mmCIF file of N, CA and C and ligand atoms in Angstrom:
data_model
loop_
_atom_site.group_PDB
_atom_site.id
_atom_site.type_symbol
_atom_site.label_atom_id
_atom_site.label_comp_id
_atom_site.label_asym_id
_atom_site.label_seq_id
_atom_site.Cartn_x
_atom_site.Cartn_y
_atom_site.Cartn_z
ATOM 1 N N MET O 1 0.831 -1.200 0.000
ATOM 2 C CA MET O 1 0.000 0.000 0.000
ATOM 3 C C MET O 1 0.871 1.259 0.000
ATOM 4 N N GLN O 2 0.344 2.318 -0.628
ATOM 5 C CA GLN O 2 1.053 3.596 -0.703
ATOM 6 C C GLN O 2 0.159 4.687 -0.121
ATOM 7 N N LEU O 3 0.796 5.754 0.322
ATOM 8 C CA LEU O 3 0.041 6.909 0.814
ATOM 9 C C LEU O 3 0.487 8.139 0.035
ATOM 10 N N ILE O 4 -0.485 8.790 -0.591
ATOM 11 C CA ILE O 4 -0.200 10.025 -1.326
ATOM 12 C C ILE O 4 -0.614 11.212 -0.456
ATOM 13 N N PHE O 5 0.312 12.135 -0.288
ATOM 14 C CA PHE O 5 -0.018 13.438 0.299
ATOM 15 C C PHE O 5 -0.010 14.433 -0.860
ATOM 16 N N ALA O 6 -1.132 15.084 -1.099
ATOM 17 C CA ALA O 6 -1.189 16.059 -2.191
ATOM 18 C C ALA O 6 -1.645 17.395 -1.622
ATOM 19 N N ILE O 7 -0.778 18.393 -1.724
ATOM 20 C CA ILE O 7 -1.116 19.738 -1.233
ATOM 21 C C ILE O 7 -1.648 20.531 -2.417
ATOM 22 N N VAL O 8 -2.890 20.972 -2.312
ATOM 23 C CA VAL O 8 -3.521 21.630 -3.460
ATOM 24 C C VAL O 8 -4.132 22.961 -3.026
ATOM 25 N N GLN O 9 -4.366 23.820 -3.996
ATOM 26 C CA GLN O 9 -5.022 25.100 -3.689
ATOM 27 C C GLN O 9 -6.503 24.861 -3.431
ATOM 28 N N ASP O 10 -7.058 25.670 -2.552
ATOM 29 C CA ASP O 10 -8.460 25.483 -2.160
ATOM 30 C C ASP O 10 -9.411 25.520 -3.372
ATOM 31 N N LYS O 11 -9.040 26.316 -4.386
ATOM 32 C CA LYS O 11 -9.919 26.430 -5.572
ATOM 33 C C LYS O 11 -10.018 25.116 -6.347
ATOM 34 N N ASP O 12 -9.087 24.215 -6.152
ATOM 35 C CA ASP O 12 -9.092 22.953 -6.910
ATOM 36 C C ASP O 12 -9.714 21.799 -6.118
ATOM 37 N N VAL O 13 -10.077 22.057 -4.862
ATOM 38 C CA VAL O 13 -10.493 20.963 -3.972
ATOM 39 C C VAL O 13 -11.767 20.253 -4.443
ATOM 40 N N ALA O 14 -12.790 21.030 -4.823
ATOM 41 C CA ALA O 14 -14.073 20.411 -5.202
ATOM 42 C C ALA O 14 -13.887 19.527 -6.430
ATOM 43 N N ARG O 15 -13.164 20.055 -7.424
ATOM 44 C CA ARG O 15 -12.958 19.293 -8.667
ATOM 45 C C ARG O 15 -12.186 17.999 -8.386
ATOM 46 N N LEU O 16 -11.120 18.113 -7.576
ATOM 47 C CA LEU O 16 -10.319 16.923 -7.280
ATOM 48 C C LEU O 16 -11.126 15.901 -6.466
ATOM 49 N N SER O 17 -11.871 16.379 -5.466
ATOM 50 C CA SER O 17 -12.690 15.466 -4.654
ATOM 51 C C SER O 17 -13.666 14.695 -5.535
ATOM 52 N N ASP O 18 -14.366 15.415 -6.421
ATOM 53 C CA ASP O 18 -15.367 14.770 -7.283
ATOM 54 C C ASP O 18 -14.731 13.673 -8.136
ATOM 55 N N ARG O 19 -13.570 13.991 -8.712
ATOM 56 C CA ARG O 19 -12.939 13.024 -9.627
ATOM 57 C C ARG O 19 -12.403 11.803 -8.878
ATOM 58 N N LEU O 20 -11.924 12.029 -7.654
ATOM 59 C CA LEU O 20 -11.435 10.878 -6.872
ATOM 60 C C LEU O 20 -12.602 9.960 -6.504
ATOM 61 N N VAL O 21 -13.721 10.569 -6.102
ATOM 62 C CA VAL O 21 -14.896 9.764 -5.740
ATOM 63 C C VAL O 21 -15.361 8.956 -6.947
ATOM 64 N N LYS O 22 -15.430 9.618 -8.123
ATOM 65 C CA LYS O 22 -15.876 8.932 -9.348
ATOM 66 C C LYS O 22 -14.964 7.753 -9.675
ATOM 67 N N ALA O 23 -13.677 7.886 -9.387
ATOM 68 C CA ALA O 23 -12.719 6.815 -9.691
ATOM 69 C C ALA O 23 -12.671 5.765 -8.577
ATOM 70 N N GLY O 24 -13.467 5.958 -7.535
ATOM 71 C CA GLY O 24 -13.475 4.989 -6.434
ATOM 72 C C GLY O 24 -12.216 5.038 -5.582
ATOM 73 N N ILE O 25 -11.592 6.218 -5.540
ATOM 74 C CA ILE O 25 -10.360 6.380 -4.747
ATOM 75 C C ILE O 25 -10.717 7.146 -3.472
ATOM 76 N N ARG O 26 -10.382 6.537 -2.333
ATOM 77 C CA ARG O 26 -10.764 7.148 -1.047
ATOM 78 C C ARG O 26 -9.723 8.172 -0.609
ATOM 79 N N ALA O 27 -10.214 9.243 0.005
ATOM 80 C CA ALA O 27 -9.287 10.299 0.426
ATOM 81 C C ALA O 27 -9.800 10.994 1.677
ATOM 82 N N THR O 28 -8.863 11.584 2.410
ATOM 83 C CA THR O 28 -9.197 12.443 3.552
ATOM 84 C C THR O 28 -8.598 13.817 3.286
ATOM 85 N N LYS O 29 -9.412 14.862 3.506
ATOM 86 C CA LYS O 29 -8.933 16.235 3.275
ATOM 87 C C LYS O 29 -8.589 16.901 4.597
ATOM 88 N N LEU O 30 -7.437 17.510 4.650
ATOM 89 C CA LEU O 30 -7.018 18.226 5.856
ATOM 90 C C LEU O 30 -6.788 19.696 5.498
ATOM 91 N N PRO O 31 -7.337 20.624 6.304
ATOM 92 C CA PRO O 31 -6.988 22.019 6.056
ATOM 93 C C PRO O 31 -5.529 22.252 6.420
ATOM 94 N N SER O 32 -4.804 22.978 5.582
ATOM 95 C CA SER O 32 -3.376 23.205 5.861
ATOM 96 C C SER O 32 -3.004 24.633 5.467
ATOM 97 N N THR O 33 -1.802 25.035 5.819
ATOM 98 C CA THR O 33 -1.340 26.400 5.548
ATOM 99 C C THR O 33 0.067 26.356 4.985
ATOM 100 N N GLY O 34 0.286 27.030 3.880
ATOM 101 C CA GLY O 34 1.622 27.067 3.281
ATOM 102 C C GLY O 34 2.576 27.887 4.129
ATOM 103 N N GLY O 35 3.793 27.381 4.297
ATOM 104 C CA GLY O 35 4.779 28.060 5.142
ATOM 105 C C GLY O 35 5.255 29.363 4.534
ATOM 106 N N PHE O 36 5.213 29.498 3.224
ATOM 107 C CA PHE O 36 5.760 30.678 2.556
ATOM 108 C C PHE O 36 4.709 31.779 2.438
ATOM 109 N N LEU O 37 3.580 31.461 1.813
ATOM 110 C CA LEU O 37 2.518 32.470 1.638
ATOM 111 C C LEU O 37 1.673 32.639 2.895
ATOM 112 N N ARG O 38 1.720 31.641 3.778
ATOM 113 C CA ARG O 38 0.879 31.617 4.990
ATOM 114 C C ARG O 38 -0.605 31.738 4.634
ATOM 115 N N ALA O 39 -0.930 31.179 3.500
ATOM 116 C CA ALA O 39 -2.328 31.167 3.047
ATOM 117 C C ALA O 39 -2.838 29.741 3.141
ATOM 118 N N GLY O 40 -4.160 29.616 3.260
ATOM 119 C CA GLY O 40 -4.758 28.299 3.390
ATOM 120 C C GLY O 40 -4.616 27.475 2.127
ATOM 121 N N ASN O 41 -4.336 26.195 2.292
ATOM 122 C CA ASN O 41 -4.444 25.249 1.189
ATOM 123 C C ASN O 41 -5.020 23.957 1.772
ATOM 124 N N THR O 42 -5.124 22.936 0.982
ATOM 125 C CA THR O 42 -5.737 21.691 1.452
ATOM 126 C C THR O 42 -4.812 20.527 1.151
ATOM 127 N N THR O 43 -4.646 19.649 2.142
ATOM 128 C CA THR O 43 -3.811 18.459 1.943
ATOM 129 C C THR O 43 -4.697 17.225 1.875
ATOM 130 N N PHE O 44 -4.606 16.510 0.757
ATOM 131 C CA PHE O 44 -5.334 15.252 0.590
ATOM 132 C C PHE O 44 -4.424 14.114 1.047
ATOM 133 N N MET O 45 -4.987 13.218 1.884
ATOM 134 C CA MET O 45 -4.304 11.971 2.262
ATOM 135 C C MET O 45 -5.027 10.856 1.532
ATOM 136 N N ILE O 46 -4.318 10.176 0.665
ATOM 137 C CA ILE O 46 -4.969 9.161 -0.175
ATOM 138 C C ILE O 46 -4.233 7.830 0.007
ATOM 139 N N GLY O 47 -4.880 6.892 0.667
ATOM 140 C CA GLY O 47 -4.282 5.557 0.837
ATOM 141 C C GLY O 47 -4.811 4.634 -0.247
ATOM 142 N N LEU O 48 -3.891 3.958 -0.957
ATOM 143 C CA LEU O 48 -4.359 3.121 -2.070
ATOM 144 C C LEU O 48 -3.331 2.066 -2.442
ATOM 145 N N GLU O 49 -3.793 1.079 -3.187
ATOM 146 C CA GLU O 49 -2.888 0.012 -3.615
ATOM 147 C C GLU O 49 -1.973 0.541 -4.716
ATOM 148 N N GLU O 50 -0.826 -0.105 -4.814
ATOM 149 C CA GLU O 50 0.231 0.292 -5.774
ATOM 150 C C GLU O 50 -0.318 0.491 -7.200
ATOM 151 N N ASP O 51 -1.220 -0.415 -7.618
ATOM 152 C CA ASP O 51 -1.678 -0.350 -9.018
ATOM 153 C C ASP O 51 -2.651 0.807 -9.281
ATOM 154 N N LYS O 52 -3.043 1.542 -8.251
ATOM 155 C CA LYS O 52 -3.938 2.706 -8.449
ATOM 156 C C LYS O 52 -3.180 4.038 -8.363
ATOM 157 N N VAL O 53 -1.880 3.955 -8.025
ATOM 158 C CA VAL O 53 -1.135 5.195 -7.762
ATOM 159 C C VAL O 53 -1.069 6.079 -9.009
ATOM 160 N N GLU O 54 -0.742 5.490 -10.147
ATOM 161 C CA GLU O 54 -0.594 6.313 -11.363
ATOM 162 C C GLU O 54 -1.915 6.961 -11.756
ATOM 163 N N GLU O 55 -3.016 6.226 -11.584
ATOM 164 C CA GLU O 55 -4.342 6.786 -11.897
ATOM 165 C C GLU O 55 -4.637 7.986 -10.988
ATOM 166 N N ALA O 56 -4.327 7.831 -9.689
ATOM 167 C CA ALA O 56 -4.567 8.930 -8.748
ATOM 168 C C ALA O 56 -3.691 10.138 -9.106
ATOM 169 N N LEU O 57 -2.426 9.893 -9.452
ATOM 170 C CA LEU O 57 -1.538 11.010 -9.801
ATOM 171 C C LEU O 57 -2.047 11.729 -11.049
ATOM 172 N N SER O 58 -2.561 10.963 -11.990
ATOM 173 C CA SER O 58 -3.078 11.558 -13.216
ATOM 174 C C SER O 58 -4.313 12.420 -12.917
ATOM 175 N N ILE O 59 -5.180 11.944 -12.020
ATOM 176 C CA ILE O 59 -6.367 12.730 -11.642
ATOM 177 C C ILE O 59 -5.937 14.027 -10.951
ATOM 178 N N ILE O 60 -4.954 13.920 -10.060
ATOM 179 C CA ILE O 60 -4.464 15.122 -9.354
ATOM 180 C C ILE O 60 -3.906 16.125 -10.368
ATOM 181 N N LYS O 61 -3.109 15.594 -11.308
ATOM 182 C CA LYS O 61 -2.480 16.460 -12.308
ATOM 183 C C LYS O 61 -3.527 17.189 -13.148
ATOM 184 N N GLN O 62 -4.588 16.470 -13.535
ATOM 185 C CA GLN O 62 -5.617 17.078 -14.387
ATOM 186 C C GLN O 62 -6.527 18.032 -13.610
ATOM 187 N N SER O 63 -6.589 17.884 -12.291
ATOM 188 C CA SER O 63 -7.562 18.666 -11.509
ATOM 189 C C SER O 63 -6.988 19.956 -10.932
ATOM 190 N N CYS O 64 -5.668 20.063 -10.887
ATOM 191 C CA CYS O 64 -5.039 21.185 -10.170
ATOM 192 C C CYS O 64 -4.295 22.110 -11.130
ATOM 193 N N ARG O 65 -4.580 23.387 -11.024
ATOM 194 C CA ARG O 65 -3.998 24.368 -11.936
ATOM 195 C C ARG O 65 -2.952 25.214 -11.231
ATOM 196 N N ALA O 66 -1.963 25.653 -12.008
ATOM 197 C CA ALA O 66 -1.003 26.619 -11.483
ATOM 198 C C ALA O 66 -1.633 28.004 -11.579
ATOM 199 N N ARG O 67 -1.406 28.825 -10.546
ATOM 200 C CA ARG O 67 -1.934 30.196 -10.550
ATOM 201 C C ARG O 67 -0.862 31.153 -10.040
ATOM 202 N N GLU O 68 -0.959 32.381 -10.509
ATOM 203 C CA GLU O 68 -0.063 33.433 -10.002
ATOM 204 C C GLU O 68 -0.679 34.019 -8.736
ATOM 205 N N GLN O 69 0.155 34.216 -7.719
ATOM 206 C CA GLN O 69 -0.352 34.839 -6.495
ATOM 207 C C GLN O 69 0.603 35.951 -6.071
ATOM 208 N N LEU O 70 0.047 37.067 -5.596
ATOM 209 C CA LEU O 70 0.903 38.176 -5.167
ATOM 210 C C LEU O 70 1.280 37.985 -3.705
ATOM 211 N N VAL O 71 2.543 38.193 -3.389
ATOM 212 C CA VAL O 71 2.985 38.104 -2.007
ATOM 213 C C VAL O 71 3.876 39.313 -1.703
ATOM 214 N N THR O 72 3.673 39.915 -0.532
ATOM 215 C CA THR O 72 4.517 41.045 -0.132
ATOM 216 C C THR O 72 5.594 40.533 0.811
ATOM 217 N N PRO O 73 6.858 40.514 0.362
ATOM 218 C CA PRO O 73 7.920 40.011 1.233
ATOM 219 C C PRO O 73 8.037 40.866 2.486
ATOM 220 N N LEU O 74 8.295 40.238 3.647
ATOM 221 C CA LEU O 74 8.444 40.976 4.904
ATOM 222 C C LEU O 74 9.872 41.504 5.012
ATOM 223 N N SER O 75 9.985 42.718 5.585
ATOM 224 C CA SER O 75 11.318 43.240 5.862
ATOM 225 C C SER O 75 11.977 42.374 6.927
ATOM 226 N N PRO O 76 13.278 42.047 6.788
ATOM 227 C CA PRO O 76 13.939 41.250 7.812
ATOM 228 C C PRO O 76 13.955 41.944 9.169
ATOM 229 N N LEU O 77 13.754 43.282 9.190
ATOM 230 C CA LEU O 77 13.780 44.018 10.456
ATOM 231 C C LEU O 77 12.369 44.372 10.929
ATOM 232 N N GLY O 78 11.365 43.820 10.279
ATOM 233 C CA GLY O 78 9.994 44.100 10.697
ATOM 234 C C GLY O 78 9.498 45.405 10.123
ATOM 235 N N ASN O 79 8.371 45.886 10.641
ATOM 236 C CA ASN O 79 7.738 47.070 10.068
ATOM 237 C C ASN O 79 8.261 48.376 10.649
ATOM 238 N N GLN O 80 9.261 48.295 11.568
ATOM 239 C CA GLN O 80 9.726 49.524 12.199
ATOM 240 C C GLN O 80 10.670 50.316 11.293
ATOM 241 N N VAL O 81 11.150 49.670 10.242
ATOM 242 C CA VAL O 81 12.090 50.358 9.359
ATOM 243 C C VAL O 81 11.294 51.053 8.261
ATOM 244 N N GLU O 82 11.081 52.373 8.433
ATOM 245 C CA GLU O 82 10.189 53.054 7.512
ATOM 246 C C GLU O 82 10.830 53.316 6.169
ATOM 247 N N SER O 83 12.156 53.341 6.118
ATOM 248 C CA SER O 83 12.800 53.617 4.851
ATOM 249 C C SER O 83 12.759 52.392 3.934
ATOM 250 N N TYR O 84 12.369 51.232 4.505
ATOM 251 C CA TYR O 84 12.322 50.006 3.706
ATOM 252 C C TYR O 84 10.920 49.843 3.142
ATOM 253 N N VAL O 85 10.794 49.885 1.841
ATOM 254 C CA VAL O 85 9.483 49.705 1.224
ATOM 255 C C VAL O 85 9.500 48.388 0.470
ATOM 256 N N SER O 86 8.553 47.516 0.790
ATOM 257 C CA SER O 86 8.525 46.248 0.058
ATOM 258 C C SER O 86 7.370 46.252 -0.936
ATOM 259 N N TYR O 87 7.616 45.716 -2.092
ATOM 260 C CA TYR O 87 6.596 45.667 -3.140
ATOM 261 C C TYR O 87 6.106 44.238 -3.301
ATOM 262 N N PRO O 88 4.822 44.067 -3.645
ATOM 263 C CA PRO O 88 4.331 42.709 -3.883
ATOM 264 C C PRO O 88 5.049 42.088 -5.080
ATOM 265 N N VAL O 89 5.370 40.834 -4.951
ATOM 266 C CA VAL O 89 5.938 40.108 -6.080
ATOM 267 C C VAL O 89 5.009 38.939 -6.399
ATOM 268 N N SER O 90 5.069 38.512 -7.645
ATOM 269 C CA SER O 90 4.188 37.445 -8.084
ATOM 270 C C SER O 90 4.909 36.104 -8.006
ATOM 271 N N VAL O 91 4.268 35.104 -7.392
ATOM 272 C CA VAL O 91 4.846 33.751 -7.381
ATOM 273 C C VAL O 91 3.824 32.796 -8.012
ATOM 274 N N GLN O 92 4.362 31.763 -8.640
ATOM 275 C CA GLN O 92 3.459 30.767 -9.219
ATOM 276 C C GLN O 92 3.209 29.680 -8.179
ATOM 277 N N VAL O 93 1.937 29.381 -7.911
ATOM 278 C CA VAL O 93 1.578 28.360 -6.926
ATOM 279 C C VAL O 93 0.913 27.190 -7.643
ATOM 280 N N GLY O 94 1.341 26.008 -7.287
ATOM 281 C CA GLY O 94 0.687 24.788 -7.807
ATOM 282 C C GLY O 94 1.069 24.486 -9.230
ATOM 283 N N GLY O 95 0.267 23.654 -9.852
ATOM 284 C CA GLY O 95 -0.844 22.793 -9.519
ATOM 285 C C GLY O 95 -0.828 22.123 -8.161
ATOM 286 N N ALA O 96 -0.107 21.027 -7.973
ATOM 287 C CA ALA O 96 -0.155 20.303 -6.711
ATOM 288 C C ALA O 96 1.266 19.902 -6.320
ATOM 289 N N THR O 97 1.498 19.865 -4.998
ATOM 290 C CA THR O 97 2.762 19.353 -4.480
ATOM 291 C C THR O 97 2.465 17.980 -3.885
ATOM 292 N N VAL O 98 3.136 16.954 -4.413
ATOM 293 C CA VAL O 98 2.728 15.582 -4.103
ATOM 294 C C VAL O 98 3.886 14.756 -3.539
ATOM 295 N N PHE O 99 3.602 14.034 -2.474
ATOM 296 C CA PHE O 99 4.552 13.070 -1.911
ATOM 297 C C PHE O 99 3.893 11.695 -1.964
ATOM 298 N N VAL O 100 4.629 10.695 -2.402
ATOM 299 C CA VAL O 100 4.121 9.311 -2.383
ATOM 300 C C VAL O 100 5.029 8.519 -1.462
ATOM 301 N N VAL O 101 4.445 7.943 -0.392
ATOM 302 C CA VAL O 101 5.267 7.218 0.588
ATOM 303 C C VAL O 101 4.704 5.805 0.807
ATOM 304 N N PRO O 102 5.594 4.842 1.040
ATOM 305 C CA PRO O 102 5.113 3.488 1.287
ATOM 306 C C PRO O 102 4.488 3.367 2.674
ATOM 307 N N VAL O 103 3.462 2.536 2.774
ATOM 308 C CA VAL O 103 2.799 2.294 4.067
ATOM 309 C C VAL O 103 3.249 0.925 4.576
ATOM 310 N N ASP O 104 3.843 0.882 5.773
ATOM 311 C CA ASP O 104 4.328 -0.386 6.334
ATOM 312 C C ASP O 104 3.166 -1.289 6.721
ATOM 313 N N ARG O 105 2.124 -0.679 7.256
ATOM 314 C CA ARG O 105 1.017 -1.479 7.758
ATOM 315 C C ARG O 105 -0.257 -0.653 7.726
ATOM 316 N N PHE O 106 -1.373 -1.287 7.371
ATOM 317 C CA PHE O 106 -2.655 -0.592 7.294
ATOM 318 C C PHE O 106 -3.683 -1.423 8.038
ATOM 319 N N GLU O 107 -4.382 -0.805 8.977
ATOM 320 C CA GLU O 107 -5.421 -1.506 9.743
ATOM 321 C C GLU O 107 -6.649 -0.620 9.818
ATOM 322 N N GLN O 108 -7.814 -1.221 9.840
ATOM 323 C CA GLN O 108 -9.044 -0.496 10.163
ATOM 324 C C GLN O 108 -9.769 -1.299 11.217
ATOM 325 N N PHE O 109 -10.010 -0.701 12.349
ATOM 326 C CA PHE O 109 -10.645 -1.425 13.458
ATOM 327 C C PHE O 109 -12.083 -0.974 13.613
HETATM 328 P P1 LIG C 1 3.626 27.921 0.338
HETATM 329 O O1 LIG C 1 4.732 27.489 1.236
HETATM 330 O O2 LIG C 1 2.742 29.004 0.816
HETATM 331 O O3 LIG C 1 4.301 28.331 -1.058
HETATM 332 C C1 LIG C 1 3.534 28.931 -2.089
HETATM 333 C C2 LIG C 1 4.400 29.180 -3.322
HETATM 334 O O4 LIG C 1 5.402 30.121 -3.010
HETATM 335 C C3 LIG C 1 5.134 27.926 -3.798
HETATM 336 O O5 LIG C 1 4.274 27.189 -4.674
HETATM 337 C C4 LIG C 1 6.338 28.527 -4.507
HETATM 338 O O6 LIG C 1 6.021 28.934 -5.839
HETATM 339 C C5 LIG C 1 6.619 29.773 -3.702
HETATM 340 N N1 LIG C 1 7.663 29.563 -2.683
HETATM 341 C C6 LIG C 1 7.625 28.739 -1.615
HETATM 342 N N2 LIG C 1 8.749 28.845 -0.884
HETATM 343 C C7 LIG C 1 9.522 29.741 -1.512
HETATM 344 C C8 LIG C 1 10.806 30.306 -1.248
HETATM 345 N N3 LIG C 1 11.533 29.949 -0.176
HETATM 346 N N4 LIG C 1 11.290 31.224 -2.116
HETATM 347 C C9 LIG C 1 10.565 31.607 -3.204
HETATM 348 N N5 LIG C 1 9.341 31.134 -3.505
HETATM 349 C C10 LIG C 1 8.835 30.211 -2.664
HETATM 350 P P2 LIG C 1 4.344 25.610 -4.690
HETATM 351 O O7 LIG C 1 5.784 25.158 -4.844
HETATM 352 O O8 LIG C 1 3.373 25.151 -5.729
HETATM 353 O O9 LIG C 1 3.880 25.105 -3.254
HETATM 354 C C11 LIG C 1 2.518 25.188 -2.846
HETATM 355 C C12 LIG C 1 2.368 24.757 -1.404
HETATM 356 O O10 LIG C 1 2.778 23.375 -1.308
HETATM 357 C C13 LIG C 1 3.278 25.476 -0.427
HETATM 358 O O11 LIG C 1 2.679 26.673 -0.017
HETATM 359 C C14 LIG C 1 3.363 24.472 0.728
HETATM 360 O O12 LIG C 1 2.162 24.483 1.495
HETATM 361 C C15 LIG C 1 3.407 23.157 -0.036
HETATM 362 N N6 LIG C 1 4.793 22.704 -0.268
HETATM 363 C C16 LIG C 1 5.571 23.000 -1.339
HETATM 364 N N7 LIG C 1 6.756 22.375 -1.243
HETATM 365 C C17 LIG C 1 6.743 21.676 -0.095
HETATM 366 C C18 LIG C 1 7.678 20.814 0.575
HETATM 367 N N8 LIG C 1 8.906 20.526 0.057
HETATM 368 N N9 LIG C 1 7.335 20.259 1.758
HETATM 369 C C19 LIG C 1 6.091 20.513 2.283
HETATM 370 N N10 LIG C 1 5.169 21.309 1.701
HETATM 371 C C20 LIG C 1 5.480 21.879 0.537
#
């Protein structure tokens, strides 16, 4: 068994959930927060057999889009330095950040 962790943007969650359900792939959604943008995103935990992994990855790939997001970098000295003006910069977020890890043991009681 394998476990997929997929971090996706909130805008892609409904589409991805629907497609996973249609494919008979079970998932758990966890609210999460990106360390860089400090904005909300969603982490899917998907436990599945080895032969379903590629199908799940393909669904994730088709369901999640890359988007530009504006972020204002923080001054290293905080907001007390008035002579330091920071401008928003654009970063590309997503489609999805995915980790696939082996599961040593799976039980349901
Ligand atoms: P965030 O950490 O909020 O990052 C959002 C986007 O900001 C990233 O998009 C990337 O384009 C940019 N970014 C992140 N760290 C950066 C840095 N140190 N310098 C410049 N730009 C930076 P994605 O790469 O698509 O990542 C989307 C979200 O996936 C991340 O949100 C984070 O929640 C998660 N993630 C990405 N890589 C990860 C990793 N290696 N481990 C755990 N979570 C990860």
